Coordinates of C-alpha atoms and ligand atoms in Angstrom, one line a residue:
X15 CA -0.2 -18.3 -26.6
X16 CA 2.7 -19.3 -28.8
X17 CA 0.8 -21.6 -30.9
X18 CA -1.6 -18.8 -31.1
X19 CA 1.0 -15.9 -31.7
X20 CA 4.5 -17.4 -32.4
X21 CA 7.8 -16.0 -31.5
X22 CA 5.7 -12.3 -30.4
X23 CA 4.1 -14.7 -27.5
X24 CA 6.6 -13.5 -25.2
X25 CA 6.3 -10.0 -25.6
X26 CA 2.6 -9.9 -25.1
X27 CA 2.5 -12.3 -22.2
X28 CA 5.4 -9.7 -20.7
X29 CA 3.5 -6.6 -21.5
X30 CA 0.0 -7.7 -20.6
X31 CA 1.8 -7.9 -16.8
X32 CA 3.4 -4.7 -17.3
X33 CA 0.0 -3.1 -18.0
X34 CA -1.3 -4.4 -14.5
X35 CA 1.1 -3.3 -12.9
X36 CA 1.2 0.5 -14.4
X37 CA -2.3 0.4 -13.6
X38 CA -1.6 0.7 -9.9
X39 CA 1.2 3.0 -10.3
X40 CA 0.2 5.5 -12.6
X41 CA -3.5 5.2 -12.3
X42 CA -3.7 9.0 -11.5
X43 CA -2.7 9.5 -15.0
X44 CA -5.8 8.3 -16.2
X45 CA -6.2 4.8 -18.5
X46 CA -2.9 3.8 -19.5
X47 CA -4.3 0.0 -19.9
X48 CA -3.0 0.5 -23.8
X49 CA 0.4 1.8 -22.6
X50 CA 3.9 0.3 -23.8
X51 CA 6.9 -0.1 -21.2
X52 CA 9.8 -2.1 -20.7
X53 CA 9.9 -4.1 -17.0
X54 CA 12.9 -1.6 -16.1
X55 CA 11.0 1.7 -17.9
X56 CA 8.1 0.8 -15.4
X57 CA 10.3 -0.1 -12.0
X58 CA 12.0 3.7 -13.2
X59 CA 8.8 5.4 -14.0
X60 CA 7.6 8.5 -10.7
X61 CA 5.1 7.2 -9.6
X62 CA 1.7 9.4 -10.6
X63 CA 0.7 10.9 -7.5
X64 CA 4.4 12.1 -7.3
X65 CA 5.0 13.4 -10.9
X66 CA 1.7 15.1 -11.0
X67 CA 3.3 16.9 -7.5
X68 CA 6.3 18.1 -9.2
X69 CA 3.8 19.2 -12.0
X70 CA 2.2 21.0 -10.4
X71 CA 4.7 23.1 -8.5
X72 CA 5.5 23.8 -12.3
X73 CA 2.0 24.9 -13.5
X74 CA 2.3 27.5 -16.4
X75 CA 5.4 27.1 -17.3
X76 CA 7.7 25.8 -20.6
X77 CA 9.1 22.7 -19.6
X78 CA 11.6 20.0 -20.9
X79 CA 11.8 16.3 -19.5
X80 CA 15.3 15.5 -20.7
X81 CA 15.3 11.9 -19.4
X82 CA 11.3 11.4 -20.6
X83 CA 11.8 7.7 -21.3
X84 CA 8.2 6.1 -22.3
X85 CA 6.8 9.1 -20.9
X86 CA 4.9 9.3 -17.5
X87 CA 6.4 12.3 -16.4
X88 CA 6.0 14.0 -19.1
X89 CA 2.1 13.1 -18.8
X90 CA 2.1 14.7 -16.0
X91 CA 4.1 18.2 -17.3
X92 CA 1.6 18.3 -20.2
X93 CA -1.4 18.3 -18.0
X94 CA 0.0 21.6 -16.5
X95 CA 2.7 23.6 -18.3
X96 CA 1.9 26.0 -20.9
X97 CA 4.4 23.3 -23.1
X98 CA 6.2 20.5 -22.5
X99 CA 8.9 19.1 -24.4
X100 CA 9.9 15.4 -24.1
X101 CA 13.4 13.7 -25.1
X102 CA 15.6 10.9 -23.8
X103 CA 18.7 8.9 -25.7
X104 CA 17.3 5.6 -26.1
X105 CA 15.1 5.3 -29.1
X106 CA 13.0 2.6 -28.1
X107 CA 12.0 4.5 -25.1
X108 CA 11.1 7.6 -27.5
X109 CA 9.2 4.5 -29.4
X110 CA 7.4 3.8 -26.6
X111 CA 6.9 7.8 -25.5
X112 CA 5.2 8.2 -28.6
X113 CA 2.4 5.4 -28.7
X114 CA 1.6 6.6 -25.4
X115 CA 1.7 10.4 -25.6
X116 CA 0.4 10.3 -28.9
X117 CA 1.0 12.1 -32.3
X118 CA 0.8 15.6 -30.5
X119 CA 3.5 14.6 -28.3
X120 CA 6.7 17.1 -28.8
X121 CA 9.4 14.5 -28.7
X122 CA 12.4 14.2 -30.1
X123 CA 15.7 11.9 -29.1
X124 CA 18.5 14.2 -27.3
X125 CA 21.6 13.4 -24.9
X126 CA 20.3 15.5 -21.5
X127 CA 23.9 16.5 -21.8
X128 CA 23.5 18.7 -25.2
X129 CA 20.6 21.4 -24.5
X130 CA 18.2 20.9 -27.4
X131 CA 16.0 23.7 -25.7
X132 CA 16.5 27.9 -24.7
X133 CA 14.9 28.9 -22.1
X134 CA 12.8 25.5 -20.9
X135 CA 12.2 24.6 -17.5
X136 CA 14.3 21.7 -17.6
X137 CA 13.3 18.3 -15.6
X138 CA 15.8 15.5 -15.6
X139 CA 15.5 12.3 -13.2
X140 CA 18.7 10.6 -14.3
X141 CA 18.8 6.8 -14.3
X142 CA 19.9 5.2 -10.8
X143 CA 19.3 1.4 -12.1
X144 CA 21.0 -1.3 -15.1
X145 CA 20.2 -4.2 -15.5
X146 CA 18.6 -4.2 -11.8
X147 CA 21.2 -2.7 -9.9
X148 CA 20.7 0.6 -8.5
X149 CA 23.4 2.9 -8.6
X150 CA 23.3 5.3 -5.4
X151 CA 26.5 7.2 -6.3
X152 CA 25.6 10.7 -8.0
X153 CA 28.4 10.4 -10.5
X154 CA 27.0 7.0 -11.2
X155 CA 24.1 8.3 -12.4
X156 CA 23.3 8.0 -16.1
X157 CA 23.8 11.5 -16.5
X158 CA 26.0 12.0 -14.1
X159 CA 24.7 14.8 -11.1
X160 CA 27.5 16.8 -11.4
X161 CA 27.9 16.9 -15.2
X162 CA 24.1 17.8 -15.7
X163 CA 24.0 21.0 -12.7
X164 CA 27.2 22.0 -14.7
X165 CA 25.5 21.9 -18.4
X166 CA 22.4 23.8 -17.0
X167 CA 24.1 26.0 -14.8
X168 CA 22.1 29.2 -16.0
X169 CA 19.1 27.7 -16.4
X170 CA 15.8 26.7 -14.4
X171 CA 16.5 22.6 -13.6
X172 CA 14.6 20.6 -11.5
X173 CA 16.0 16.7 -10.7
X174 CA 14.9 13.7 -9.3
X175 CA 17.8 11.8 -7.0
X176 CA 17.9 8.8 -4.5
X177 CA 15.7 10.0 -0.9
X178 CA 19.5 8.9 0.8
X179 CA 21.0 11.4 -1.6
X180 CA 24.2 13.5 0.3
X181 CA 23.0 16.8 0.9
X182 CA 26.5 18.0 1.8
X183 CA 27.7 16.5 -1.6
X184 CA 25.5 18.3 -3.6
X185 CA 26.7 21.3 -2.0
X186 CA 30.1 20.3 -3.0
X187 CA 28.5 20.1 -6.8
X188 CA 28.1 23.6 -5.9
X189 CA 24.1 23.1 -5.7
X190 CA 22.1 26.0 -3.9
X191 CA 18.7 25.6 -4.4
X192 CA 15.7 23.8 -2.6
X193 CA 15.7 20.3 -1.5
X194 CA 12.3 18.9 -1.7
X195 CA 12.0 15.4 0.0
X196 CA 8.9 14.1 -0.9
X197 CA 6.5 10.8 1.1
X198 CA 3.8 8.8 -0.5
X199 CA 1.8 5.7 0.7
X200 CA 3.9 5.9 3.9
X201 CA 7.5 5.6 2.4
X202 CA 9.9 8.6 1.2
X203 CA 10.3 8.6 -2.6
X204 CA 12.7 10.9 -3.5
X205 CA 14.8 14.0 -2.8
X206 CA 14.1 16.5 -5.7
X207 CA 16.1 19.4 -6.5
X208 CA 15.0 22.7 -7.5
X209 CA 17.4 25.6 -8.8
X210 CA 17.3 28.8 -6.9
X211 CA 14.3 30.5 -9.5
X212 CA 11.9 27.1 -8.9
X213 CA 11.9 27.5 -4.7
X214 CA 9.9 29.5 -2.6
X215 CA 12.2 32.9 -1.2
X216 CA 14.3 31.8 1.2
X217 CA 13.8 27.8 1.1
X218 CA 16.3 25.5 1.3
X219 CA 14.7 22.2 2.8
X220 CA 10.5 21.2 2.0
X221 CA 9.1 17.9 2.8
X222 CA 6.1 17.2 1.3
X223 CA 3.5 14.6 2.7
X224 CA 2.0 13.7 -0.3
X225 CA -0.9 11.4 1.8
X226 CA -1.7 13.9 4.1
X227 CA -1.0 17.2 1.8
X228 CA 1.3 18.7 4.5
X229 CA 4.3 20.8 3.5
X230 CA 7.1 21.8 5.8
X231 CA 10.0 24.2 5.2
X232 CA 12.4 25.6 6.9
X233 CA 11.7 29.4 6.6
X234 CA 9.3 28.4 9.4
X235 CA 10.5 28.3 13.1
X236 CA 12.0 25.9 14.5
X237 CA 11.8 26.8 18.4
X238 CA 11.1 23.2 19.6
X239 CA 11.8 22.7 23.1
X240 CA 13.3 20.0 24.3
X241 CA 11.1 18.0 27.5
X242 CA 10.3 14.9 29.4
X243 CA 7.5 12.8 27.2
X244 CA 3.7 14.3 27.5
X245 CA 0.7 12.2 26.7
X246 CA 1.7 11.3 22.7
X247 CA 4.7 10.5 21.2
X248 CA 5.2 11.2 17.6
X249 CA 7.0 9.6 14.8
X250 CA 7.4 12.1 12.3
X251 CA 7.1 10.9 8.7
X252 CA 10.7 10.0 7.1
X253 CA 10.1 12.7 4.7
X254 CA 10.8 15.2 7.7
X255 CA 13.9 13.5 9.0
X256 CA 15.5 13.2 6.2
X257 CA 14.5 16.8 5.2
X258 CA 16.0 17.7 8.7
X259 CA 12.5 19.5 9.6
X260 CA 11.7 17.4 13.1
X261 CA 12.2 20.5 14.9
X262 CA 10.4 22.5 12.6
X263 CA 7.7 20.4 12.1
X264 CA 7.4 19.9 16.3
X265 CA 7.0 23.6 16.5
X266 CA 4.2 23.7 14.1
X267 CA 2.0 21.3 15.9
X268 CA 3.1 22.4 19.3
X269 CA 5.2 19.3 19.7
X270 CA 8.5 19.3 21.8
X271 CA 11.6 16.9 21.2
X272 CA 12.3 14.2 23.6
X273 CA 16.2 14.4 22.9
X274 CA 17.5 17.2 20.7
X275 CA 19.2 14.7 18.5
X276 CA 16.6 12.2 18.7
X277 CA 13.7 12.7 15.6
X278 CA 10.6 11.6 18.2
X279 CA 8.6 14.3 19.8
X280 CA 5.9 14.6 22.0
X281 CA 3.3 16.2 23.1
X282 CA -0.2 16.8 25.2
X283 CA -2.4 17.1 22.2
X284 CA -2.3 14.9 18.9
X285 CA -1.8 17.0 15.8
X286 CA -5.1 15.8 13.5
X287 CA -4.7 13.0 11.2
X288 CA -1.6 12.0 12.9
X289 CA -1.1 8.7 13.9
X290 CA 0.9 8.4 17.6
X291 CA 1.3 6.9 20.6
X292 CA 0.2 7.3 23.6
X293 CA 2.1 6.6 26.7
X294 CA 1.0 4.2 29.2
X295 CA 4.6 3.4 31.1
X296 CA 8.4 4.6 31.0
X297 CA 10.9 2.7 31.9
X298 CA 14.9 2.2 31.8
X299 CA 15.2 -0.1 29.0
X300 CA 15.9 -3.9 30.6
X301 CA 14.4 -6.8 28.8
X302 CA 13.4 -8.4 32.0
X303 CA 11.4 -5.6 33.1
X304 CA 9.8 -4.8 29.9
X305 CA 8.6 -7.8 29.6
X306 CA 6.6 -7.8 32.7
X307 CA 5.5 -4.5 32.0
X308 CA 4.1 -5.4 28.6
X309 CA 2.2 -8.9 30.4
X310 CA 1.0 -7.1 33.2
X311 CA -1.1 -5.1 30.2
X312 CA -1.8 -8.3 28.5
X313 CA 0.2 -7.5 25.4
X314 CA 0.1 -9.5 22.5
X315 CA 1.0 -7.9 19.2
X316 CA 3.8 -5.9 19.4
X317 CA 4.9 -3.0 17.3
X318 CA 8.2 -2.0 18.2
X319 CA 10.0 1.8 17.4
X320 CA 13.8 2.2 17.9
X321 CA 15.7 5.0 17.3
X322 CA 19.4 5.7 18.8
X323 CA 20.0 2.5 20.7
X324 CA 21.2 -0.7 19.6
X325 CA 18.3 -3.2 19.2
X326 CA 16.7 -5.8 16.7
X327 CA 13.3 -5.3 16.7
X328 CA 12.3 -8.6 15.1
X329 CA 14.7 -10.6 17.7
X330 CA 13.7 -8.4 20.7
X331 CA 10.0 -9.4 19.7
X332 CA 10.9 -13.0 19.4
X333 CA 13.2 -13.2 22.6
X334 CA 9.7 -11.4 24.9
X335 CA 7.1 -14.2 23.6
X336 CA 4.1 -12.1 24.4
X337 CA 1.0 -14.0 24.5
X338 CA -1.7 -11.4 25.3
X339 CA -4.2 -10.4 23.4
X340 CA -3.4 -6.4 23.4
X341 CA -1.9 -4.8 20.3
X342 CA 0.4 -2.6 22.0
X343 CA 3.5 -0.5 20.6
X344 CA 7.0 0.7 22.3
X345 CA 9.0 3.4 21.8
X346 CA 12.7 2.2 22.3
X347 CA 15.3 5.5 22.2
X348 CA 18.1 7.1 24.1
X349 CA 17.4 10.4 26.2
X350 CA 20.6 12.6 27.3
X351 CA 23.5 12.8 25.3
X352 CA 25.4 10.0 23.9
X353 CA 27.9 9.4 26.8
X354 CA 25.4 9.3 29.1
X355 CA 22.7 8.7 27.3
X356 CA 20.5 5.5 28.6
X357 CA 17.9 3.8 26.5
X358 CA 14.7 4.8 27.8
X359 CA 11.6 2.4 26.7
X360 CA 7.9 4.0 26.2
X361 CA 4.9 1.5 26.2
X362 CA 2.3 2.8 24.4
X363 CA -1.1 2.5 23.2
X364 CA -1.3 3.6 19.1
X365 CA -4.1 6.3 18.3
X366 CA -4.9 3.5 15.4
Ligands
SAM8 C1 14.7 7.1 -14.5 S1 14.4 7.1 -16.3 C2 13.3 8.4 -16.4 C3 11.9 8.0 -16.0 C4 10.8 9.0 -16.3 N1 11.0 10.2 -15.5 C5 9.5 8.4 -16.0 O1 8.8 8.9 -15.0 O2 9.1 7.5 -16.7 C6 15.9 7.7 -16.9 C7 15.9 7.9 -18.4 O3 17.1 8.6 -18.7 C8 17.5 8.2 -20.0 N2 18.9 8.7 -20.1 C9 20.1 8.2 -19.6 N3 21.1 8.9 -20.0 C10 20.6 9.9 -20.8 C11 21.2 11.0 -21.4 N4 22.6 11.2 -21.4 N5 20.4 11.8 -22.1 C12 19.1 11.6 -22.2 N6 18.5 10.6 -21.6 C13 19.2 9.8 -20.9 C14 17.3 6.7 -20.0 O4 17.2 6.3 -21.3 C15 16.0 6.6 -19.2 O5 14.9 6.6 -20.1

């Protein structure tokens, strides 16, 4: 390579690996094999499946990515808005935006913190990493959370920000709108807010299962009672926890909570699609006995679920040296409130 292409060797070699790795992650944007990105433009880049989500929900509409960097996002706006306008402050990223939008792109280079736009849409996911290190703190963000809901104050905004974002800070920043937490390929991507104009009346909180196409809100009800454990247990997806839409999400499917501040629920019938558990033994959680339990069913494989007690899964896996031959799974958690709450264990066989 470099006797072939000198000094540039090291840029090719670096975006040739780039490309193959945008390939997975944005492949819902279509070919984007002739793209240009820098290694920390592509670990930043919303993943397709997720941007072309938030486009959606903004079909129709005049937009402006304010943070567009090389220019996924706005990939995805363009597909749906009636116009989308592109700008970010670092001109090599604008560089980049261009080549791969193309010469119809509207782009221009703008600090998110001046409005260059009336009356946009405007769509700003703030950097959270520098140089690698992520930056969880809002006002660490580059803009900063709080400066850029006070600069767009009147207008439509819509921003990207950490899953483990503080939903009582933001309402500190004096942020009312919707909090959309969002889960793809099994993991939760990102809390997104949406001012007051964007969200549905009355919504607050939305998880979205991007895998499944499930949406939960909390206008719905959220009468979930609260019982001993039924045939399944459920692990709702992390997009529902942290959204704090277990209970609604349990009433939905006809689902009742094992603990009402425990996120597993339970119930007779498996909601479709939904992968859970179902129970085979309960037990006071005691090492000793669960291990008998587990080799009187021959387990070997063991998948283990804890919430609201104190244990290792790896090291509790380690410590019962199963050597069946039955993949098995159990549900480790605490049932009755915290004083007198006991760690209860649920072996279980997993739907798949
Ligand atoms: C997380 S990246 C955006 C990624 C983009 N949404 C995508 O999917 O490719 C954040 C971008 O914000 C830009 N940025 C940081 N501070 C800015 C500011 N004050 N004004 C405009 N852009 C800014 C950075 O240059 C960077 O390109």
């Amino acid at each position: 390579m470099r006797a072939r292409f000198g000094e540039r060797a090291p840029i090719l070699v670096e975006t040739t690996l780039l490309r193959r790795r945008a390939a997975d992650k944005l492949a819902d944007l279509g070919d984007v094999s002739s793209w240009l990105f820098t290694d920390e433009a592509l670990q930043q880049a919303t993943v397709a499946a997720v941007a072309l989500h938030r486009a959606r929900r903004l079909a129709g509409l005049v937009v402006h990515d304010a943070t567009c960097s090389v220019g996924t996002e706005l990939a995805a706006l363009r597909r749906t808005s009636a116009r989308a306008v592109g700008s970010d402050i670092d001109p090599v990223r604008l560089a980049m935006a261009r080549h791969n939008l193309g010469p119809d792109a509207d782009l221009c280079r703008a600090d998110a913190l001046h409005p260059v736009t009336r009356d946009a849409v405007v769509v700003v996911d703030p950097a959270r990493r520098r140089g690698g290190r992520r930056r969880l703190r809002p006002a660490d963000y580059q803009p900063a959370l709080g400066l850029l809901l006070a600069t767009y104050r009147r207008r439509e905004l819509v921003v990207k920000c950490a899953p483990g974002i503080d939903f009582d800070q933001l309402s500190r920043l004096g942020f009312e709108g919707e909090i959309e937490v969002t889960a793809y390929r099994g993991s939760v991507r990102e809390a997104c807010l949406w001012s007051g104009g964007l969200a549905a009346p009355g919504v607050r909180r939305r998880a979205s299962l991007l895998d499944s196409g499930e949406q939960v809100t909390d206008t719905e009800p959220d009468d979930c009672a609260v019982r001993p454990a039924g045939r399944w247990i459920v692990d709702p997806d992390g997009a529902v926890v942290r959204a704090g839409l277990v209970r609604h999400y349990g009433a939905r499917h006809g689902l009742w909570q094992l603990d009402p501040d425990i996120a597993y629920l339970s119930g007779d019938r498996l909601p479709a699609g939904v992968r859970g558990f179902e129970v085979l033994e309960q037990l006071a959680f005691d090492e000793r006995r669960l291990r008998q339990a587990l080799s009187a069913l021959d387990c070997g494989a063991l998948e283990i679920l804890v919430r609201g007690v104190q244990v290792d899964p790896d090291a509790l896996r380690r410590r019962l040296r199963l050597r069946g031959s039955r993949p098995l799974s159990v549900v480790i958690t605490r049932i009755g409130s915290a004083a007198a709450g006991r760690g209860t264990a649920f072996v279980c066989c997993p739907s798949r």
